Tab-separated table of C-alpha atoms in Angstrom:
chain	number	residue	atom	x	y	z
A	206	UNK	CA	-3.975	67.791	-6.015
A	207	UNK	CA	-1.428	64.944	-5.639
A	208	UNK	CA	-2.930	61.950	-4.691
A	209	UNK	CA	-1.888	58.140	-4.326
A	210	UNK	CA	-1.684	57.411	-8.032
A	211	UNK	CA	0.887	59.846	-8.576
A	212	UNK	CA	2.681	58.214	-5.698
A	213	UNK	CA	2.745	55.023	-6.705
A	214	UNK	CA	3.579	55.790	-10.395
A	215	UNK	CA	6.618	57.357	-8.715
A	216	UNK	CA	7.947	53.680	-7.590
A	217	UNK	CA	9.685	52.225	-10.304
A	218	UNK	CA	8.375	48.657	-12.152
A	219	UNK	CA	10.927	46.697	-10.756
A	220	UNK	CA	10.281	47.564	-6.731
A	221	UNK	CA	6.204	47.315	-6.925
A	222	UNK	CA	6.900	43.769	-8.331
A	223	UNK	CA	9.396	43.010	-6.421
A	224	UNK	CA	7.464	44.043	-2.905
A	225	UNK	CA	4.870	42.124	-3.862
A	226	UNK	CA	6.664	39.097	-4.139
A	227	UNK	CA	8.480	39.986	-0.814
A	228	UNK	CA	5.452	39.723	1.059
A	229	UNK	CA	3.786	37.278	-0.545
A	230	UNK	CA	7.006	34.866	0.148
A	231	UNK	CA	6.596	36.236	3.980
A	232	UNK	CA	3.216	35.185	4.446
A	233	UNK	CA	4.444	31.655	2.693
A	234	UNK	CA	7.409	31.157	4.913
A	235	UNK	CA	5.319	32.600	8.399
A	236	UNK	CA	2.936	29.561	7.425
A	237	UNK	CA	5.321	27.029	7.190
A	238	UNK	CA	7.398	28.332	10.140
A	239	UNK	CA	3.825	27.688	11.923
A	240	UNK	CA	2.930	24.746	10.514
A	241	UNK	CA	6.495	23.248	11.372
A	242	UNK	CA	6.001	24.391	15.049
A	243	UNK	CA	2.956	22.911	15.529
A	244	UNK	CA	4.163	19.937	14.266
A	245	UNK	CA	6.898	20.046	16.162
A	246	UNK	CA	5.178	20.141	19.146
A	247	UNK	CA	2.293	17.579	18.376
A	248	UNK	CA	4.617	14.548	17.326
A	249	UNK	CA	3.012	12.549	19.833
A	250	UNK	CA	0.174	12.665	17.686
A	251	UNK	CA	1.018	12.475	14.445
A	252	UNK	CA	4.259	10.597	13.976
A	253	UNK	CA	1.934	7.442	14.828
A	254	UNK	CA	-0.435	8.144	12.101
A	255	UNK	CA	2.560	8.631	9.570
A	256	UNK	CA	4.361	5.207	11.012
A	257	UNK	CA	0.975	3.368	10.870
A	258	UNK	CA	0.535	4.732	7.100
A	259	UNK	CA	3.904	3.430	5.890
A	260	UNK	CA	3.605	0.198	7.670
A	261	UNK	CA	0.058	0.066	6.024
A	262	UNK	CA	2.043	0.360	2.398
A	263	UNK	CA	3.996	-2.219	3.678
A	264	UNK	CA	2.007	-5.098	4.661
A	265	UNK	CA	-1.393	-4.334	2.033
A	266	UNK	CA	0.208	-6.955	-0.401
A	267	UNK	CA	0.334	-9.305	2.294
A	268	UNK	CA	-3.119	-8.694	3.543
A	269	UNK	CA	-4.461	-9.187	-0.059
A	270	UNK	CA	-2.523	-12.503	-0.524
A	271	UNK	CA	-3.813	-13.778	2.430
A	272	UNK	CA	-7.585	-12.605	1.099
A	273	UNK	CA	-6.483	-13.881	-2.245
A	274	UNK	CA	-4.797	-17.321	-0.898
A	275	UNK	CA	-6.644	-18.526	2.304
A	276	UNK	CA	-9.735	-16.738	1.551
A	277	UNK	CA	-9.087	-14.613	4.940
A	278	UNK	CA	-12.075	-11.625	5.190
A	279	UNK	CA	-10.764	-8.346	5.096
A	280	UNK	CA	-10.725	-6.974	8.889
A	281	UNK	CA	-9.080	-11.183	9.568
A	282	UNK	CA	-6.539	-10.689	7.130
A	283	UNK	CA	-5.862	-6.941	8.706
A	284	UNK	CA	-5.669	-8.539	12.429
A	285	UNK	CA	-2.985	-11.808	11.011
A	286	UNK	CA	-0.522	-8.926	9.547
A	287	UNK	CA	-0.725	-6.823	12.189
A	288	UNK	CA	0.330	-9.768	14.564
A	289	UNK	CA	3.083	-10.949	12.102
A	290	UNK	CA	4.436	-7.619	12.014
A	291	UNK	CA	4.471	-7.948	16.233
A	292	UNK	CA	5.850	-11.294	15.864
A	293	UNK	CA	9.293	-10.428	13.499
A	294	UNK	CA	9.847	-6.662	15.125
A	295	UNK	CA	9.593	-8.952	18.854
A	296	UNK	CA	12.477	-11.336	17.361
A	297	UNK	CA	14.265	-8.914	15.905
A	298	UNK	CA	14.574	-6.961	19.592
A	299	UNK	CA	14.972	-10.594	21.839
A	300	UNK	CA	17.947	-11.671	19.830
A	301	UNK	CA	19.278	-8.005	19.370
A	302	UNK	CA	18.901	-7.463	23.201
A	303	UNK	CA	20.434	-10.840	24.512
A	304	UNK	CA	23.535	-10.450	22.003
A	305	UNK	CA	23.629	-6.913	23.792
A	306	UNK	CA	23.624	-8.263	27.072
A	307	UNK	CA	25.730	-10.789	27.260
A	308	UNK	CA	28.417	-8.776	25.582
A	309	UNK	CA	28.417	-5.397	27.014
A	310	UNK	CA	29.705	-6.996	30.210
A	311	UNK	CA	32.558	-8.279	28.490
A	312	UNK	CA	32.638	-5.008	26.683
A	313	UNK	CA	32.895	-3.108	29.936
A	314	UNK	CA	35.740	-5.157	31.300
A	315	UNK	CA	37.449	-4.344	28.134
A	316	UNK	CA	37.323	-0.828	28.573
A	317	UNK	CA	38.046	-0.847	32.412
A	318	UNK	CA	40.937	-2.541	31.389
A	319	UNK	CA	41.889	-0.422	28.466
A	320	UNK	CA	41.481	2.295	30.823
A	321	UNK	CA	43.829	0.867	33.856
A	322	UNK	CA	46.556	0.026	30.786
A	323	UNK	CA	45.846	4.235	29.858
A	324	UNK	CA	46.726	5.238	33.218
A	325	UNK	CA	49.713	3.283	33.572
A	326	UNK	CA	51.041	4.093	30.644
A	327	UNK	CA	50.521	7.797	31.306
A	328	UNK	CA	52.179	7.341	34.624
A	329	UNK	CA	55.149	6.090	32.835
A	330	UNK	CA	55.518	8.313	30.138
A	331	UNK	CA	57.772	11.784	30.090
A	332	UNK	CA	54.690	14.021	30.661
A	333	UNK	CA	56.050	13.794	34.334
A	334	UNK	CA	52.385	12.040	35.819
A	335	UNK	CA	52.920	9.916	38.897
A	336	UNK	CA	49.743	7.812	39.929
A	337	UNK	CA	48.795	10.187	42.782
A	338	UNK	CA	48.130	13.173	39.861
A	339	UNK	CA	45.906	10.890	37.399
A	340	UNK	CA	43.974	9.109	40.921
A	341	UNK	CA	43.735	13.468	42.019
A	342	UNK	CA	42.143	14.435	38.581
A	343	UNK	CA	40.045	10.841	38.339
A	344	UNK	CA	38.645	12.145	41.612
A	345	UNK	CA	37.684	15.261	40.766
A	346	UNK	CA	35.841	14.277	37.636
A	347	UNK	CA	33.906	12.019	40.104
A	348	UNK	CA	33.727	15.293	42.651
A	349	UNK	CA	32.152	17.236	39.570
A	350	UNK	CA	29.774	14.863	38.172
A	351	UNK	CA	28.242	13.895	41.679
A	352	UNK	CA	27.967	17.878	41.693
A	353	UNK	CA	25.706	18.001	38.217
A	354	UNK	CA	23.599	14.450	39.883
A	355	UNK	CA	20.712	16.855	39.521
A	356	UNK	CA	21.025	17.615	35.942
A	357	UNK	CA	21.808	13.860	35.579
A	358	UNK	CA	17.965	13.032	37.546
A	359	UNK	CA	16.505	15.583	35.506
A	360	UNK	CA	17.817	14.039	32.013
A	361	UNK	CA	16.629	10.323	33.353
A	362	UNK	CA	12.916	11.501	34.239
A	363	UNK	CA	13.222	13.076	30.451
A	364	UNK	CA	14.480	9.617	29.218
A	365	UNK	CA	11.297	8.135	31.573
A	366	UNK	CA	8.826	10.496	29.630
A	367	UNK	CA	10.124	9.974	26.529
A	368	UNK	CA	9.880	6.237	26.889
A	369	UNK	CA	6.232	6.517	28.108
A	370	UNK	CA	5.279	8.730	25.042
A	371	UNK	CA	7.364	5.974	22.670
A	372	UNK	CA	4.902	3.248	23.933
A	373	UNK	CA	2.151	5.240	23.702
A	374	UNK	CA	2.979	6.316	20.046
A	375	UNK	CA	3.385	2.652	19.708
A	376	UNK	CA	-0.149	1.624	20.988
A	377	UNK	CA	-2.004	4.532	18.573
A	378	UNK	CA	0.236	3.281	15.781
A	379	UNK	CA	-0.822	-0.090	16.186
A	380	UNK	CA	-4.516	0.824	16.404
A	381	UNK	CA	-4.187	3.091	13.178
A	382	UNK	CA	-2.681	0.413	11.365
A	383	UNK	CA	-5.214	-2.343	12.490
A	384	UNK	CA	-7.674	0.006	10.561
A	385	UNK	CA	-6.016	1.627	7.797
A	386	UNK	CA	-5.408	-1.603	6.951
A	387	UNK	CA	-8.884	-3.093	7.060
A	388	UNK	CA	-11.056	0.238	6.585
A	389	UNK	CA	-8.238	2.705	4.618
A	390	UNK	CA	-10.082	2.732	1.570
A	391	UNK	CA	-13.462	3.837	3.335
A	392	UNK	CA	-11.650	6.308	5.477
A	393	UNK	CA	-9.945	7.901	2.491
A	394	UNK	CA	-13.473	7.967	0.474
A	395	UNK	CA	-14.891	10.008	3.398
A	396	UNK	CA	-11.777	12.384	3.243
A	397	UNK	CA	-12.409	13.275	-0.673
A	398	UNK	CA	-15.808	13.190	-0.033
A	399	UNK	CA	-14.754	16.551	2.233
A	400	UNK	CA	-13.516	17.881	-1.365
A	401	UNK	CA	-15.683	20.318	-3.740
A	402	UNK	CA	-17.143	17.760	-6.391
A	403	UNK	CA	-15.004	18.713	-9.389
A	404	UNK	CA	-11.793	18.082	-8.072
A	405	UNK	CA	-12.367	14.679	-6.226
A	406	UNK	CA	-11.159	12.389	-9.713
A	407	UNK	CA	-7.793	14.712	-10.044
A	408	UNK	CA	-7.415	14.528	-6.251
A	409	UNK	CA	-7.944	10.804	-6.305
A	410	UNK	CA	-5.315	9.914	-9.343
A	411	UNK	CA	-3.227	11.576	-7.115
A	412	UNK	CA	-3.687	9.972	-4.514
A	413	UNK	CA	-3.098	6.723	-5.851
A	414	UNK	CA	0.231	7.824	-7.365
A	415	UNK	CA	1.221	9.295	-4.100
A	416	UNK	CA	0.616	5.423	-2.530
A	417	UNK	CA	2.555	4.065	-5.434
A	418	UNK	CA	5.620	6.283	-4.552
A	419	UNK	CA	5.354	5.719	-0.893
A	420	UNK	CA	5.455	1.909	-1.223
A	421	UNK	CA	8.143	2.077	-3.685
A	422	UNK	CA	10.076	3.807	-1.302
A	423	UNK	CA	9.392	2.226	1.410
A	424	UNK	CA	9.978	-1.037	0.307
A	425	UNK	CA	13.548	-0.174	-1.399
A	426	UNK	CA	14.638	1.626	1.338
A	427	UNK	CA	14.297	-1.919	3.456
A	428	UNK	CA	16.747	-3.356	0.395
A	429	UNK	CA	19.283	-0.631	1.013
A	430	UNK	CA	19.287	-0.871	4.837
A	431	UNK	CA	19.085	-4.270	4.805
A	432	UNK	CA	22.067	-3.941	2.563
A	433	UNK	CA	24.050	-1.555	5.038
A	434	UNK	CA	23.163	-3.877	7.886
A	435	UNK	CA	24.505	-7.271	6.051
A	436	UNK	CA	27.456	-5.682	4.820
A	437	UNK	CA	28.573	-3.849	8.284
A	438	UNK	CA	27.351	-6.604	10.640
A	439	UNK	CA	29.040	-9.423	8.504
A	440	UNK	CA	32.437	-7.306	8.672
A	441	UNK	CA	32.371	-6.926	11.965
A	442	UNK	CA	31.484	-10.867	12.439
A	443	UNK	CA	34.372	-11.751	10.602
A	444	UNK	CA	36.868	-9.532	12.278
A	445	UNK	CA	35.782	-11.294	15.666
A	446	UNK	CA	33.928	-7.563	16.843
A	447	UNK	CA	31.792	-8.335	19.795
A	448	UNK	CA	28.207	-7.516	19.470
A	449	UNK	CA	28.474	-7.923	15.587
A	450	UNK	CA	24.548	-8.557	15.497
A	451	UNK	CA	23.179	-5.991	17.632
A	452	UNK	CA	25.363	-3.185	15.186
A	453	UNK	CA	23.646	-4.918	12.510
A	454	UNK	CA	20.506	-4.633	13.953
A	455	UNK	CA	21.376	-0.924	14.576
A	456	UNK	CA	22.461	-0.160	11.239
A	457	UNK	CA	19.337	-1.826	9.105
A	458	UNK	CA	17.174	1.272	11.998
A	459	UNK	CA	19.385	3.750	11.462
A	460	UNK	CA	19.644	2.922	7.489
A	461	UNK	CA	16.469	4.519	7.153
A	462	UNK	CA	17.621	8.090	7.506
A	463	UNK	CA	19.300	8.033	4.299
A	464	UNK	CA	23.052	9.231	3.982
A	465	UNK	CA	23.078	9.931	7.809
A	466	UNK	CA	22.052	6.663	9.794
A	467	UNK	CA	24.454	4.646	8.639
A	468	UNK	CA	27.326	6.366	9.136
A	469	UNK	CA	26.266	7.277	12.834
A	470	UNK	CA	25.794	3.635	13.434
A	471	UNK	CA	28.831	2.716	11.364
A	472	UNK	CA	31.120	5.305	13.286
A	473	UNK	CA	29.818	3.321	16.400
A	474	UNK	CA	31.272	-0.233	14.761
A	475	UNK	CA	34.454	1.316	14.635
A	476	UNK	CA	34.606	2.684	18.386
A	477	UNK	CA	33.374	-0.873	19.401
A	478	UNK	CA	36.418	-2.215	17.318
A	479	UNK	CA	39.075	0.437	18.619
A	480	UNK	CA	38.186	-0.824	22.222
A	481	UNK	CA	37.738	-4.683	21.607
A	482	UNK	CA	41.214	-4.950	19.283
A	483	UNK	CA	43.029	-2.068	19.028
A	484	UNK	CA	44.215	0.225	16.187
A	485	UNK	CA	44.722	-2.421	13.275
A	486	UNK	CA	40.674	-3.754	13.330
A	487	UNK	CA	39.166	-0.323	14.164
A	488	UNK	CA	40.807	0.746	10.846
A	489	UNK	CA	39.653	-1.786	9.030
A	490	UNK	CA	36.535	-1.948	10.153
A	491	UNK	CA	36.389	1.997	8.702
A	492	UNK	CA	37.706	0.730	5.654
A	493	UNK	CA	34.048	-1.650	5.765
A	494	UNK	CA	31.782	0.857	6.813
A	495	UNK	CA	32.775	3.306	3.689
A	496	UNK	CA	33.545	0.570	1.734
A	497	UNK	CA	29.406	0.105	1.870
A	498	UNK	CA	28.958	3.525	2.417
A	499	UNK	CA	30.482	3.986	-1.317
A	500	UNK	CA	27.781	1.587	-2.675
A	501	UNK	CA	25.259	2.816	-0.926
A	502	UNK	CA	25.773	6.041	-2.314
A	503	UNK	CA	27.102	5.543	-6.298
A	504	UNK	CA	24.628	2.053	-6.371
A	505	UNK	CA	21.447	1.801	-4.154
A	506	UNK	CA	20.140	5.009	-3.908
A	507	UNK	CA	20.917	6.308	-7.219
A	508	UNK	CA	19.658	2.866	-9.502
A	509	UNK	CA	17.124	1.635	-6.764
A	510	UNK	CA	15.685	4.481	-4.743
A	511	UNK	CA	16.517	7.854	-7.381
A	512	UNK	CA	14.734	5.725	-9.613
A	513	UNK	CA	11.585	5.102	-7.307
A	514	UNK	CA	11.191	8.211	-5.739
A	515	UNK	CA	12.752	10.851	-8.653
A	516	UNK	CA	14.755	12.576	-6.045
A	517	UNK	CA	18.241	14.038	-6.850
A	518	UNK	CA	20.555	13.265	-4.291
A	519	UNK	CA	20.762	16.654	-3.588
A	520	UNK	CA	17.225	16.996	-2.577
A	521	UNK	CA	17.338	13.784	-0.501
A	522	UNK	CA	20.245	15.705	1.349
A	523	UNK	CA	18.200	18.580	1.663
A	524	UNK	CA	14.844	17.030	2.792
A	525	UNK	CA	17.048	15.224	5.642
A	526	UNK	CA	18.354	18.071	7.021
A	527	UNK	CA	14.980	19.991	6.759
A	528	UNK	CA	13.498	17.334	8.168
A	529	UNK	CA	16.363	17.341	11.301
A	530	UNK	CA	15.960	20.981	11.604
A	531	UNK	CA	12.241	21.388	11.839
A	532	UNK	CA	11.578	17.655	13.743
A	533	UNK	CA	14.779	15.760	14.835
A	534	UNK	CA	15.354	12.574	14.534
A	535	UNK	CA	11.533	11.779	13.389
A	536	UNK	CA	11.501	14.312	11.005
A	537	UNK	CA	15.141	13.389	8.939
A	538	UNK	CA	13.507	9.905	9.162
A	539	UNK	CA	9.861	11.087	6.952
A	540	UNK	CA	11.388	13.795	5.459
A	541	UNK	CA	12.123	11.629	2.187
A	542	UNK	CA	9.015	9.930	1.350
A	543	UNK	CA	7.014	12.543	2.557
A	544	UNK	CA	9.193	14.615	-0.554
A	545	UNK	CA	9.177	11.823	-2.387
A	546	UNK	CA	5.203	11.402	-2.205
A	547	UNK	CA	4.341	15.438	-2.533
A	548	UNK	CA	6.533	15.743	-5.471
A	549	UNK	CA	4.278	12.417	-7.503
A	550	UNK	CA	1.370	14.241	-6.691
A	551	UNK	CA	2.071	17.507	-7.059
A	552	UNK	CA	3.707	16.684	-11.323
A	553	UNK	CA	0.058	14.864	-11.399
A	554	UNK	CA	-1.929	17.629	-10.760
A	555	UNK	CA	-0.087	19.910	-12.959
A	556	UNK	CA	-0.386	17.255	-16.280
A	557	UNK	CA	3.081	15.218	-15.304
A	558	UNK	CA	1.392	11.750	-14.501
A	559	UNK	CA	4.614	9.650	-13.589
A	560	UNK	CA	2.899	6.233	-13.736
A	561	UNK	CA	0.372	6.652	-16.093
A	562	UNK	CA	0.225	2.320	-16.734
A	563	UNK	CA	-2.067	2.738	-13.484
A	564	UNK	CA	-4.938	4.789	-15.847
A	565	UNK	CA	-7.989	6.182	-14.126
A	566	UNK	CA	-10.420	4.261	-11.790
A	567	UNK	CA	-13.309	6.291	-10.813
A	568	UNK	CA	-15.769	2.954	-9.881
A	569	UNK	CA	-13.756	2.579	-6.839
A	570	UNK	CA	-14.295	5.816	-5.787
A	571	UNK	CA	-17.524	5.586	-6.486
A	572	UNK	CA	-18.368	2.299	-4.826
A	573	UNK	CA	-17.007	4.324	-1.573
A	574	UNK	CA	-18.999	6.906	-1.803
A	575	UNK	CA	-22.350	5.053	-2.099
A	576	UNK	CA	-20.894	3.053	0.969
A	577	UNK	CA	-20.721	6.182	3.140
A	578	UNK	CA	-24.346	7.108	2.046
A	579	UNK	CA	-25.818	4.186	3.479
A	580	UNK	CA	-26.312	2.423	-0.262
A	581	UNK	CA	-25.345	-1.494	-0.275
A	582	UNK	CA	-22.419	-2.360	-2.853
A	583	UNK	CA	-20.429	-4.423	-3.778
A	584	UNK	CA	-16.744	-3.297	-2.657
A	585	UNK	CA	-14.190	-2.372	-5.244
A	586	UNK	CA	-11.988	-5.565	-5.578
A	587	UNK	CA	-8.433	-5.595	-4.428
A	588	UNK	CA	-6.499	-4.070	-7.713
A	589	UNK	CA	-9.062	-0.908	-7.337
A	590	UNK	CA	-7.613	0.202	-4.079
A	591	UNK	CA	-4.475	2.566	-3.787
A	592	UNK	CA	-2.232	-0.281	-4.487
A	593	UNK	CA	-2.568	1.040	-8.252
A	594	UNK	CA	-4.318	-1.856	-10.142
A	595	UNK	CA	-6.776	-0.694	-12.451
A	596	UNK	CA	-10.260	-1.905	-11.627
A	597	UNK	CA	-12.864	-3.963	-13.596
A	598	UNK	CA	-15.535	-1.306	-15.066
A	599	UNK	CA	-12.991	1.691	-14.978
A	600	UNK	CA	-12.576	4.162	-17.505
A	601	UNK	CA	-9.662	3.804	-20.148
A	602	UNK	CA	-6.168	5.483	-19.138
A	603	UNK	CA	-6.516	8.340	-21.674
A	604	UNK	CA	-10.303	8.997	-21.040
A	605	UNK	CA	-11.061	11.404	-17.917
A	606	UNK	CA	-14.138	11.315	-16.425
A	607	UNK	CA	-16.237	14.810	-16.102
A	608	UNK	CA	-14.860	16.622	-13.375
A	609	UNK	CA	-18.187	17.935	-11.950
A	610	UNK	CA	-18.714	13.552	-10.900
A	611	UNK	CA	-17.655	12.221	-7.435
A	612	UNK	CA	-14.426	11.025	-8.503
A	613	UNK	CA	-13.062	7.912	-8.251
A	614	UNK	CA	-11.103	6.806	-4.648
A	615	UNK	CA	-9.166	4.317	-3.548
């Protein structure tokens, strides 16, 4: 009597292996495909959390100097960088948005004018146009798009929305950062505290790594779009462009989508020129944006950030557009250190341990932990925190700690 042995020895090697790959790799891509749709549709949430935790990379030197310097307490210290932060982003925008409005006027009249010389022109050419034909057709592009005024009220309340969520992001990403910034190291205790006992030191060393990686990146990737925004804004001052500092300003934002940002914002330089001066400056002003384009690409990224984050360019391309496709804008924008970061931790836990000069430091950890049960300690100085400095008391760099111990945290 045939049962389902004989069946299934009936299926050669090859297919049995090769189905069960096939729907193992379904159930893998149906969980991403979920987890990217929820994410998609909770960004209101989240992409404050992930702004406040770069920002938090950011500014933690600064709130130790200030501990370290002026003898500022922790949650003071927290509160001054926060408002510094407020103080240089506000700046940034005032000057940015008066250059803006004093010349897009002038911009406008440009183009009106631009236009007017278009039409004449036209009406003068061989294409046989007289002035009543181009005033006909300017009309009925005005007939059609008071037609779609709907559509048009229905895109602004979107804008209105979207502008609402932006300042709430902005409020929870403010709040977040207040505390990551004076509590982070207690907050991430109590998250590996969540984690089964053995695998809190491993988990820990990771984490720390993963830090180290994020700040590297982040604090490059200011160089290079600082970079981008010098070089672009500076040729655009010197071939007279109007609103040469508000394109800079728009560069050094965009800059931090790598390989795509600037060239958007770039592309938008050499419109602005096209209009403002013709031809002759619009083509130069290409010749600029590739010009730093070209170092971006052969210079920055692969001697400053390649070397911080261990991404081939190829992957950085990738992680952009997988970041576009799944999350837009937001998501090309965290797509690289968020890459960057997973890949540090991930070569940690499986024996690679990229910065091994940071060693193990399982007191900090530790000092946590009896914190969140109620016991008094003294906190874990400065260098024992995420920032990667080894602390006083900690175990040498080639000596792991038991695994079945609370491991060290932050």
């Amino acid at each position: 009597m045939s049962g389902p042995a004989p069946v299934l020895e009936a299926v050669p090697r090859s297919i049995q292996v090769a189905a069960a790959w096939a729907w193992r790799v379904l159930v893998v891509a149906l969980a991403i495909g979920a987890v990217v749709v929820v994410m998609a549709y909770s960004k209101v949430i989240w992409v404050p959390v992930v702004v406040a935790l770069l920002l938090t990379v950011l500014l933690s030197p600064f709130v130790e100097l200030l501990q370290r310097r002026l003898r500022f307490g922790r949650g003071l210290a927290s509160a001054a960088a926060v408002i510094g932060l407020l103080a240089v982003v506000s700046g940034l925008l005032t000057v940015a948005g008066r250059e803006i409005a004093r010349g897009l006027g002038e911009l406008w009249r440009q183009a009106a004018a631009g236009l007017e010389e278009l039409i004449g022109g036209l009406a003068a050419s061989p294409l046989g146009l007289d002035r009543a034909q181009i005033d006909a057709y300017i009309k009925q592009a005005e007939s059609q798009l008071s037609s779609s005024s709907d559509t048009l009220l229905t895109g602004a309340l979107s804008v209105t929305t979207t502008v609402g969520h932006v300042l709430a992001g902005t409020v929870v990403a403010l709040f977040c950062l207040l505390f990551f910034l004076k509590d982070g190291a207690t907050i991430w205790a109590w998250l590996i505290r969540l984690l089964p006992a053995p695998v809190r030191m491993r988990a820990y060393e990771a984490s720390r790594r993963g830090v180290v990686t994020l700040g590297a990146f982040t604090r490059i990737q200011i160089l290079v779009a600082l970079i981008d925004a010098v070089g672009i804004g500076v040729g655009a001052a010197i071939l007279g462009i109007p609103l040469a500092l508000p394109l800079g300003v728009l560069v050094f934002l965009a800059s931090f989508i790598p390989f795509v940002g600037a060239i958007a914002t770039g592309s938008i330089a050499v419109l602005v020129a096209l209009v403002d001066q013709g031809g002759v400056s619009a083509l130069i002003m290409l010749a600029i944006v590739l010009a730093v384009q070209q170092i971006e690409s052969h210079v920055l990224q692969p001697l400053l950030l390649g070397h911080a984050v261990s991404l081939h360019p190829v992957a950085v391309l990738l992680s952009v557009a997988a970041g576009s496709l799944g999350a837009g804008i937001v998501g090309a924008l965290f797509a690289v250190p968020f890459v960057a970061t997973l890949n540090t931790v991930v070569l940690y836990l499986h024996g690679r341990d990229k910065f091994p000069s940071l060693g193990l430091a399982p007191e900090a950890l530790l000092a946590r932990l009896r914190q969140l049960d109620g016991r008094r300690v003294e906190p874990p100085t400065s260098g024992a925190e995420p920032s990667g400095a080894e602390p006083a008391g900690a175990e040498p760099a080639g000596a792991e700690p038991a695994g079945a111990a609370p491991a060290g945290q932050q």
